[in-house]
């Protein structure tokens, strides 16, 4: 029994030697996982025992680089190699230049005519923009205000923190992803400033020693009615609603005033047109009366002694003239010559007397007012 136990170590030594001789061209240590920033370099090492003939590097199962003992076979300038010796082993290094987001995936190192390979995972992170809207701030002293910091286009989202370089009270901040953008984050800092200074927003990459920051100056002023917090504070809801209602009422009042003004203008225009028409009618009437008076004057001789202040005498003369004229035309239709009276009617002193002298129907009638 003791002899059989003594033979076991010797057998193990023999098997180990056989395994070592049959394990030539083996991968001793494969590449390790890496996280890099977009636009930088990624390096992967593969340690292989001596005697290898061909090393192949693949990205997401696509061979991108092949290496022989004499030289590398480069098919893409972004993938290059370097070789080192470490004792009796060889180290093959693949370098990926200008790493892109689409390079994220599985990296594999393999040997020709070997079933063994070694792989790692490449993670690519993207550093986006970091900004504080509106830049430098002017805020009232001892009044709470908010300062907002946006991280846009980051993969993955960064951890956002603040560095406060001013005397403040009750500072606090909340950070989280943007509601409508999975690649952006926002952080809101709430503080009550008590002096001038700087505020710095920092975004740190997860898994990398990389960060980005943005700094703004904050200036405090004495509180006043016209002071405005440029950090984003706004009027309360009730004030906005009251302002909206006031503006609506003002607009309605302006519209009503415009309508009233237009109506007044139209009414005034109509009055002007009516007055103008009345003036035209009055002028036409006066012209007609004037023409009638001139016709009567031209038909007789004017007596300067006659006074227009006696309306009864004028009316009597008019009636007498109309009666005589009617008689003349009646006799003319009957073919008889008219023999007007040659006498004068006696009348009171100062009254006008009318005489008609008609030689024949064809003789022009003259009227004389005395």
Short mmCIF file of C-alpha atoms in Angstrom, two decimals:
data_model
loop_
_atom_site.label_atom_id
_atom_site.label_comp_id
_atom_site.label_asym_id
_atom_site.label_seq_id
_atom_site.Cartn_x
_atom_site.Cartn_y
_atom_site.Cartn_z
CA UNK A 1 0.00 0.00 0.00
CA UNK A 2 2.78 2.43 0.88
CA UNK A 3 4.53 1.66 -2.41
CA UNK A 4 1.42 2.50 -4.43
CA UNK A 5 1.09 5.92 -2.68
CA UNK A 6 4.75 6.66 -3.35
CA UNK A 7 4.22 6.07 -7.09
CA UNK A 8 1.43 8.66 -7.42
CA UNK A 9 3.68 11.81 -7.25
CA UNK A 10 5.93 10.39 -9.90
CA UNK A 11 2.96 9.79 -12.19
CA UNK A 12 1.72 13.36 -11.69
CA UNK A 13 5.11 14.73 -12.65
CA UNK A 14 5.10 12.70 -15.84
CA UNK A 15 1.57 13.88 -16.78
CA UNK A 16 2.52 17.51 -16.14
CA UNK A 17 5.48 17.19 -18.45
CA UNK A 18 3.34 15.70 -21.19
CA UNK A 19 0.81 18.48 -20.82
CA UNK A 20 3.52 21.10 -21.04
CA UNK A 21 4.98 19.59 -24.19
CA UNK A 22 1.56 19.36 -25.83
CA UNK A 23 0.51 22.86 -24.82
CA UNK A 24 2.90 24.77 -27.08
CA UNK A 25 1.57 27.92 -28.80
CA UNK A 26 -0.84 28.57 -25.97
CA UNK A 27 -2.34 31.81 -24.68
CA UNK A 28 -1.02 32.28 -21.21
CA UNK A 29 -2.91 35.47 -20.35
CA UNK A 30 -5.63 37.10 -22.42
CA UNK A 31 -6.73 40.75 -22.70
CA UNK A 32 -8.59 42.53 -19.95
CA UNK A 33 -11.77 44.63 -20.04
CA UNK A 34 -11.25 48.29 -20.79
CA UNK A 35 -13.34 51.46 -20.57
CA UNK A 36 -12.14 54.37 -22.65
CA UNK A 37 -13.35 57.77 -23.71
CA UNK A 38 -14.48 58.35 -27.27
CA UNK A 39 -11.66 59.80 -29.35
CA UNK A 40 -8.85 58.32 -27.24
CA UNK A 41 -6.83 55.08 -27.55
CA UNK A 42 -7.65 51.58 -26.31
CA UNK A 43 -4.89 48.99 -25.67
CA UNK A 44 -5.26 45.23 -25.20
CA UNK A 45 -2.43 42.75 -24.38
CA UNK A 46 -2.29 39.03 -25.03
CA UNK A 47 0.57 36.93 -23.52
CA UNK A 48 1.54 33.87 -25.60
CA UNK A 49 4.17 31.18 -25.19
CA UNK A 50 7.00 31.03 -27.69
CA UNK A 51 6.69 29.16 -30.92
CA UNK A 52 3.49 30.81 -32.21
CA UNK A 53 3.05 31.33 -35.93
CA UNK A 54 0.02 33.69 -36.25
CA UNK A 55 -1.93 35.87 -33.80
CA UNK A 56 -5.36 37.22 -34.78
CA UNK A 57 -7.26 40.09 -33.14
CA UNK A 58 -11.01 40.40 -33.70
CA UNK A 59 -13.56 43.10 -32.80
CA UNK A 60 -17.12 41.82 -32.48
CA UNK A 61 -16.08 38.60 -34.29
CA UNK A 62 -14.48 40.49 -37.19
CA UNK A 63 -10.71 40.10 -37.63
CA UNK A 64 -9.21 43.57 -37.70
CA UNK A 65 -5.50 42.76 -37.17
CA UNK A 66 -3.19 39.79 -37.88
CA UNK A 67 0.39 39.44 -36.59
CA UNK A 68 3.20 37.15 -37.76
CA UNK A 69 6.60 36.73 -36.05
CA UNK A 70 8.14 39.02 -38.66
CA UNK A 71 5.54 41.76 -39.21
CA UNK A 72 1.89 42.68 -38.63
CA UNK A 73 -0.77 42.50 -41.33
CA UNK A 74 -2.65 45.81 -41.07
CA UNK A 75 -5.98 46.15 -42.86
CA UNK A 76 -7.23 49.27 -41.05
CA UNK A 77 -5.04 52.19 -39.97
CA UNK A 78 -7.02 52.58 -36.73
CA UNK A 79 -5.80 49.14 -35.58
CA UNK A 80 -2.04 48.75 -35.02
CA UNK A 81 0.15 46.43 -32.90
CA UNK A 82 3.22 46.32 -30.72
CA UNK A 83 5.26 43.32 -29.49
CA UNK A 84 7.24 42.74 -26.28
CA UNK A 85 9.25 39.92 -24.77
CA UNK A 86 8.70 38.85 -21.20
CA UNK A 87 11.02 36.04 -20.23
CA UNK A 88 10.24 33.09 -22.45
CA UNK A 89 6.87 34.48 -23.48
CA UNK A 90 5.74 37.00 -26.06
CA UNK A 91 3.28 39.83 -25.50
CA UNK A 92 1.16 41.05 -28.41
CA UNK A 93 -0.54 44.41 -27.95
CA UNK A 94 -3.35 45.72 -30.16
CA UNK A 95 -3.90 49.49 -30.18
CA UNK A 96 -7.20 51.02 -31.33
CA UNK A 97 -6.74 54.67 -32.31
CA UNK A 98 -9.52 57.27 -32.25
CA UNK A 99 -11.97 54.98 -30.52
CA UNK A 100 -15.55 55.36 -31.66
CA UNK A 101 -18.80 54.61 -29.93
CA UNK A 102 -19.52 51.79 -32.41
CA UNK A 103 -16.27 50.08 -31.31
CA UNK A 104 -18.02 49.03 -28.11
CA UNK A 105 -18.05 45.23 -27.96
CA UNK A 106 -16.03 42.02 -27.59
CA UNK A 107 -12.27 41.96 -28.23
CA UNK A 108 -10.78 38.48 -28.92
CA UNK A 109 -7.21 37.25 -29.18
CA UNK A 110 -6.71 33.82 -30.88
CA UNK A 111 -3.95 31.64 -32.34
CA UNK A 112 -3.89 29.85 -35.66
CA UNK A 113 -4.64 26.10 -35.46
CA UNK A 114 -5.79 26.44 -31.85
CA UNK A 115 -9.19 26.07 -30.27
CA UNK A 116 -8.27 28.29 -27.38
CA UNK A 117 -8.82 32.04 -27.37
CA UNK A 118 -9.10 34.85 -24.85
CA UNK A 119 -11.53 37.78 -24.93
CA UNK A 120 -12.37 41.02 -23.15
CA UNK A 121 -15.00 43.74 -23.42
CA UNK A 122 -14.46 47.28 -24.66
CA UNK A 123 -16.72 50.02 -23.27
CA UNK A 124 -16.70 53.40 -24.97
CA UNK A 125 -18.03 56.45 -23.15
CA UNK A 126 -18.99 59.78 -24.67
CA UNK A 127 -18.34 63.10 -22.97
CA UNK A 128 -20.94 65.60 -24.12
CA UNK A 129 -21.50 69.27 -23.39
CA UNK A 130 -21.83 70.93 -20.00
CA UNK A 131 -23.38 74.36 -19.67
CA UNK A 132 -25.14 76.78 -17.36
CA UNK A 133 -27.74 78.74 -19.33
CA UNK A 134 -27.51 82.55 -19.40
CA UNK A 135 -23.91 82.57 -18.18
CA UNK A 136 -22.97 84.95 -15.38
CA UNK A 137 -25.71 85.70 -12.88
CA UNK A 138 -26.98 88.82 -11.11
CA UNK A 139 -29.31 88.02 -8.21
CA UNK A 140 -30.78 89.85 -5.19
CA UNK A 141 -28.90 89.48 -1.94
CA UNK A 142 -30.40 87.13 0.66
CA UNK A 143 -33.08 86.00 -1.79
CA UNK A 144 -33.40 82.28 -2.72
CA UNK A 145 -32.49 81.53 -6.32
CA UNK A 146 -31.99 78.53 -8.59
CA UNK A 147 -29.02 77.81 -10.85
CA UNK A 148 -29.41 75.12 -13.51
CA UNK A 149 -26.63 73.01 -15.09
CA UNK A 150 -27.24 70.86 -18.19
CA UNK A 151 -25.15 67.87 -19.34
CA UNK A 152 -26.08 67.18 -22.97
CA UNK A 153 -25.16 64.12 -25.06
CA UNK A 154 -23.33 62.06 -22.41
CA UNK A 155 -23.00 58.23 -22.55
CA UNK A 156 -23.50 57.12 -19.89
CA UNK A 157 -25.00 59.98 -17.88
CA UNK A 158 -22.40 61.63 -15.62
CA UNK A 159 -22.48 62.31 -11.92
CA UNK A 160 -23.10 66.05 -11.46
CA UNK A 161 -21.92 67.99 -8.42
CA UNK A 162 -21.34 71.64 -7.47
CA UNK A 163 -18.49 73.68 -6.07
CA UNK A 164 -19.71 76.82 -4.32
CA UNK A 165 -17.23 79.68 -4.04
CA UNK A 166 -19.52 82.27 -2.44
CA UNK A 167 -21.00 82.77 1.04
CA UNK A 168 -24.45 81.20 0.97
CA UNK A 169 -27.07 79.75 3.26
CA UNK A 170 -29.14 76.59 2.83
CA UNK A 171 -27.51 75.27 -0.39
CA UNK A 172 -28.90 72.08 -1.95
CA UNK A 173 -29.11 70.50 -5.37
CA UNK A 174 -31.00 67.78 -7.21
CA UNK A 175 -29.69 65.91 -10.26
CA UNK A 176 -31.35 63.52 -12.66
CA UNK A 177 -31.93 62.66 -16.32
CA UNK A 178 -33.76 64.99 -18.65
CA UNK A 179 -37.38 63.87 -19.10
CA UNK A 180 -37.25 63.91 -22.90
CA UNK A 181 -33.59 63.01 -23.56
CA UNK A 182 -32.00 59.81 -22.22
CA UNK A 183 -28.50 61.07 -23.07
CA UNK A 184 -28.79 64.30 -21.06
CA UNK A 185 -28.93 65.16 -17.38
CA UNK A 186 -29.84 68.27 -15.40
CA UNK A 187 -28.91 69.53 -11.95
CA UNK A 188 -30.63 72.40 -10.14
CA UNK A 189 -28.78 74.19 -7.34
CA UNK A 190 -30.89 76.11 -4.82
CA UNK A 191 -29.16 78.63 -2.58
CA UNK A 192 -29.50 81.98 -0.86
CA UNK A 193 -26.45 84.09 -1.83
CA UNK A 194 -24.95 86.50 0.67
CA UNK A 195 -22.02 87.77 -1.39
CA UNK A 196 -20.22 87.69 -4.71
CA UNK A 197 -18.23 84.70 -5.99
CA UNK A 198 -18.21 81.78 -8.40
CA UNK A 199 -20.29 78.66 -8.93
CA UNK A 200 -18.82 75.57 -10.62
CA UNK A 201 -20.77 72.66 -12.05
CA UNK A 202 -18.78 69.40 -12.38
CA UNK A 203 -19.71 66.30 -14.42
CA UNK A 204 -17.71 63.14 -13.67
CA UNK A 205 -17.57 60.15 -16.02
CA UNK A 206 -18.53 56.82 -14.46
CA UNK A 207 -15.63 54.34 -14.49
CA UNK A 208 -13.14 56.85 -15.83
CA UNK A 209 -10.91 59.47 -14.30
CA UNK A 210 -12.38 62.12 -16.55
CA UNK A 211 -14.60 65.06 -15.87
CA UNK A 212 -15.75 68.37 -17.30
CA UNK A 213 -16.66 71.57 -15.48
CA UNK A 214 -18.20 74.98 -16.16
CA UNK A 215 -17.87 78.07 -13.93
CA UNK A 216 -19.95 81.24 -13.78
CA UNK A 217 -19.69 84.42 -11.75
CA UNK A 218 -22.51 85.32 -9.36
CA UNK A 219 -23.03 88.93 -8.35
CA UNK A 220 -25.47 89.99 -5.65
CA UNK A 221 -27.31 93.32 -5.62
CA UNK A 222 -29.51 94.99 -3.06
CA UNK A 223 -33.11 93.77 -3.34
CA UNK A 224 -35.32 96.09 -5.34
CA UNK A 225 -38.59 95.96 -7.20
CA UNK A 226 -36.84 95.79 -10.55
CA UNK A 227 -34.27 93.13 -9.62
CA UNK A 228 -34.56 89.92 -11.63
CA UNK A 229 -32.97 86.58 -10.89
CA UNK A 230 -31.34 85.50 -14.10
CA UNK A 231 -31.02 81.96 -12.79
CA UNK A 232 -34.56 81.16 -13.86
CA UNK A 233 -36.94 82.34 -11.12
CA UNK A 234 -40.28 83.55 -12.47
CA UNK A 235 -43.46 85.25 -11.34
CA UNK A 236 -45.95 83.20 -9.30
CA UNK A 237 -48.85 81.62 -11.11
CA UNK A 238 -51.45 84.04 -9.74
CA UNK A 239 -49.41 87.03 -10.92
CA UNK A 240 -49.08 85.56 -14.41
CA UNK A 241 -52.85 84.87 -14.53
CA UNK A 242 -53.64 88.42 -13.35
CA UNK A 243 -51.30 89.87 -15.95
CA UNK A 244 -52.92 87.79 -18.70
CA UNK A 245 -56.44 88.90 -17.68
CA UNK A 246 -55.35 92.55 -17.54
CA UNK A 247 -53.83 92.39 -20.99
CA UNK A 248 -57.00 90.74 -22.35
CA UNK A 249 -59.23 93.46 -20.88
CA UNK A 250 -56.94 96.14 -22.23
CA UNK A 251 -57.12 94.60 -25.70
CA UNK A 252 -60.94 94.46 -25.55
CA UNK A 253 -61.08 98.11 -24.42
CA UNK A 254 -58.85 99.17 -27.30
CA UNK A 255 -61.09 97.31 -29.78
CA UNK A 256 -64.24 98.96 -28.34
CA UNK A 257 -62.64 102.42 -28.53
CA UNK A 258 -61.67 101.79 -32.15
CA UNK A 259 -65.25 100.75 -33.01
CA UNK A 260 -66.70 103.86 -31.27
CA UNK A 261 -64.23 106.10 -33.09
CA UNK A 262 -65.16 104.57 -36.44
CA UNK A 263 -68.88 105.02 -35.74
CA UNK A 264 -68.34 108.68 -34.80
CA UNK A 265 -66.38 109.26 -37.99
CA UNK A 266 -69.13 107.68 -40.11
CA UNK A 267 -71.86 109.70 -38.35
CA UNK A 268 -69.92 112.93 -38.79
CA UNK A 269 -69.40 112.15 -42.45
CA UNK A 270 -73.13 111.52 -42.93
CA UNK A 271 -73.97 114.82 -41.20
CA UNK A 272 -71.53 116.64 -43.46
CA UNK A 273 -73.06 115.06 -46.55
CA UNK A 274 -76.62 115.93 -45.36
CA UNK A 275 -75.61 119.53 -44.65
CA UNK A 276 -73.94 119.74 -48.04
CA UNK A 277 -77.09 118.48 -49.78
CA UNK A 278 -79.24 121.00 -47.88
CA UNK A 279 -76.92 123.78 -48.93
CA UNK A 280 -77.21 122.63 -52.54
CA UNK A 281 -81.01 122.58 -52.34
CA UNK A 282 -81.10 126.01 -50.67
CA UNK A 283 -78.74 127.41 -53.27
CA UNK A 284 -80.86 125.96 -56.10
CA UNK A 285 -84.04 127.44 -54.55
CA UNK A 286 -82.49 130.84 -54.13
CA UNK A 287 -81.23 130.73 -57.70
CA UNK A 288 -84.70 129.86 -58.99
CA UNK A 289 -86.30 132.72 -57.02
CA UNK A 290 -83.65 135.09 -58.28
CA UNK A 291 -84.22 134.09 -61.89
CA UNK A 292 -88.00 134.55 -61.48
CA UNK A 293 -87.50 138.02 -60.00
CA UNK A 294 -85.11 139.02 -62.80
CA UNK A 295 -87.66 137.85 -65.40
CA UNK A 296 -90.37 140.02 -63.89
CA UNK A 297 -88.06 143.01 -63.71
CA UNK A 298 -87.00 142.64 -67.35
CA UNK A 299 -90.67 142.53 -68.48
CA UNK A 300 -91.46 146.07 -67.21
CA UNK A 301 -89.95 149.32 -66.16
CA UNK A 302 -88.86 149.66 -62.59
CA UNK A 303 -90.24 152.57 -60.62
CA UNK A 304 -87.67 153.72 -58.15
CA UNK A 305 -90.41 155.22 -56.03
CA UNK A 306 -91.91 151.76 -55.39
CA UNK A 307 -91.22 150.46 -51.93
CA UNK A 308 -90.74 146.75 -51.23
CA UNK A 309 -91.97 147.26 -47.71
CA UNK A 310 -95.63 147.09 -48.84
CA UNK A 311 -96.45 143.41 -49.27
CA UNK A 312 -100.18 143.98 -49.80
CA UNK A 313 -99.62 146.30 -52.76
CA UNK A 314 -97.21 143.82 -54.34
CA UNK A 315 -99.72 141.00 -53.90
CA UNK A 316 -102.52 143.06 -55.47
CA UNK A 317 -100.34 143.92 -58.43
CA UNK A 318 -99.46 140.29 -58.93
CA UNK A 319 -103.12 139.21 -58.91
CA UNK A 320 -104.09 141.96 -61.37
CA UNK A 321 -101.26 140.99 -63.70
CA UNK A 322 -102.27 137.33 -63.65
CA UNK A 323 -105.95 138.25 -64.38
CA UNK A 324 -105.07 140.45 -67.31
CA UNK A 325 -102.67 137.91 -68.72
CA UNK A 326 -105.38 135.25 -68.58
CA UNK A 327 -107.79 137.52 -70.42
CA UNK A 328 -105.27 138.30 -73.14
CA UNK A 329 -104.60 134.65 -73.90
CA UNK A 330 -108.33 133.86 -73.91
CA UNK A 331 -109.03 136.50 -76.55
CA UNK A 332 -106.03 135.40 -78.52
CA UNK A 333 -107.41 131.85 -78.80
CA UNK A 334 -110.77 133.27 -80.01
CA UNK A 335 -109.03 135.29 -82.69
CA UNK A 336 -110.15 138.65 -81.36
CA UNK A 337 -107.71 141.45 -80.82
CA UNK A 338 -107.43 142.64 -77.37
CA UNK A 339 -108.25 146.20 -76.52
CA UNK A 340 -106.96 146.86 -73.09
CA UNK A 341 -108.51 149.57 -71.01
CA UNK A 342 -106.91 152.88 -71.38
CA UNK A 343 -107.97 154.19 -68.07
CA UNK A 344 -106.42 153.89 -64.71
CA UNK A 345 -108.13 152.82 -61.55
CA UNK A 346 -108.19 155.40 -58.90
CA UNK A 347 -106.69 154.35 -55.67
CA UNK A 348 -105.24 155.70 -52.59
CA UNK A 349 -102.23 157.87 -52.78
CA UNK A 350 -98.90 156.11 -52.68
CA UNK A 351 -100.28 152.81 -54.03
CA UNK A 352 -98.78 151.32 -57.19
CA UNK A 353 -100.84 151.56 -60.37
CA UNK A 354 -100.64 149.05 -63.18
CA UNK A 355 -101.40 149.86 -66.80
CA UNK A 356 -101.36 147.50 -69.79
CA UNK A 357 -101.00 148.72 -73.37
CA UNK A 358 -101.70 145.97 -75.90
CA UNK A 359 -101.86 147.02 -79.57
CA UNK A 360 -102.54 143.57 -80.84
CA UNK A 361 -102.10 139.93 -79.70
CA UNK A 362 -98.71 139.96 -81.30
CA UNK A 363 -97.64 143.12 -79.51
CA UNK A 364 -95.24 142.53 -76.63
CA UNK A 365 -96.81 143.31 -73.28
CA UNK A 366 -95.08 145.88 -71.15
CA UNK A 367 -95.81 146.18 -67.47
CA UNK A 368 -94.99 149.35 -65.66
CA UNK A 369 -95.13 149.53 -61.90
CA UNK A 370 -95.68 153.11 -60.68
#
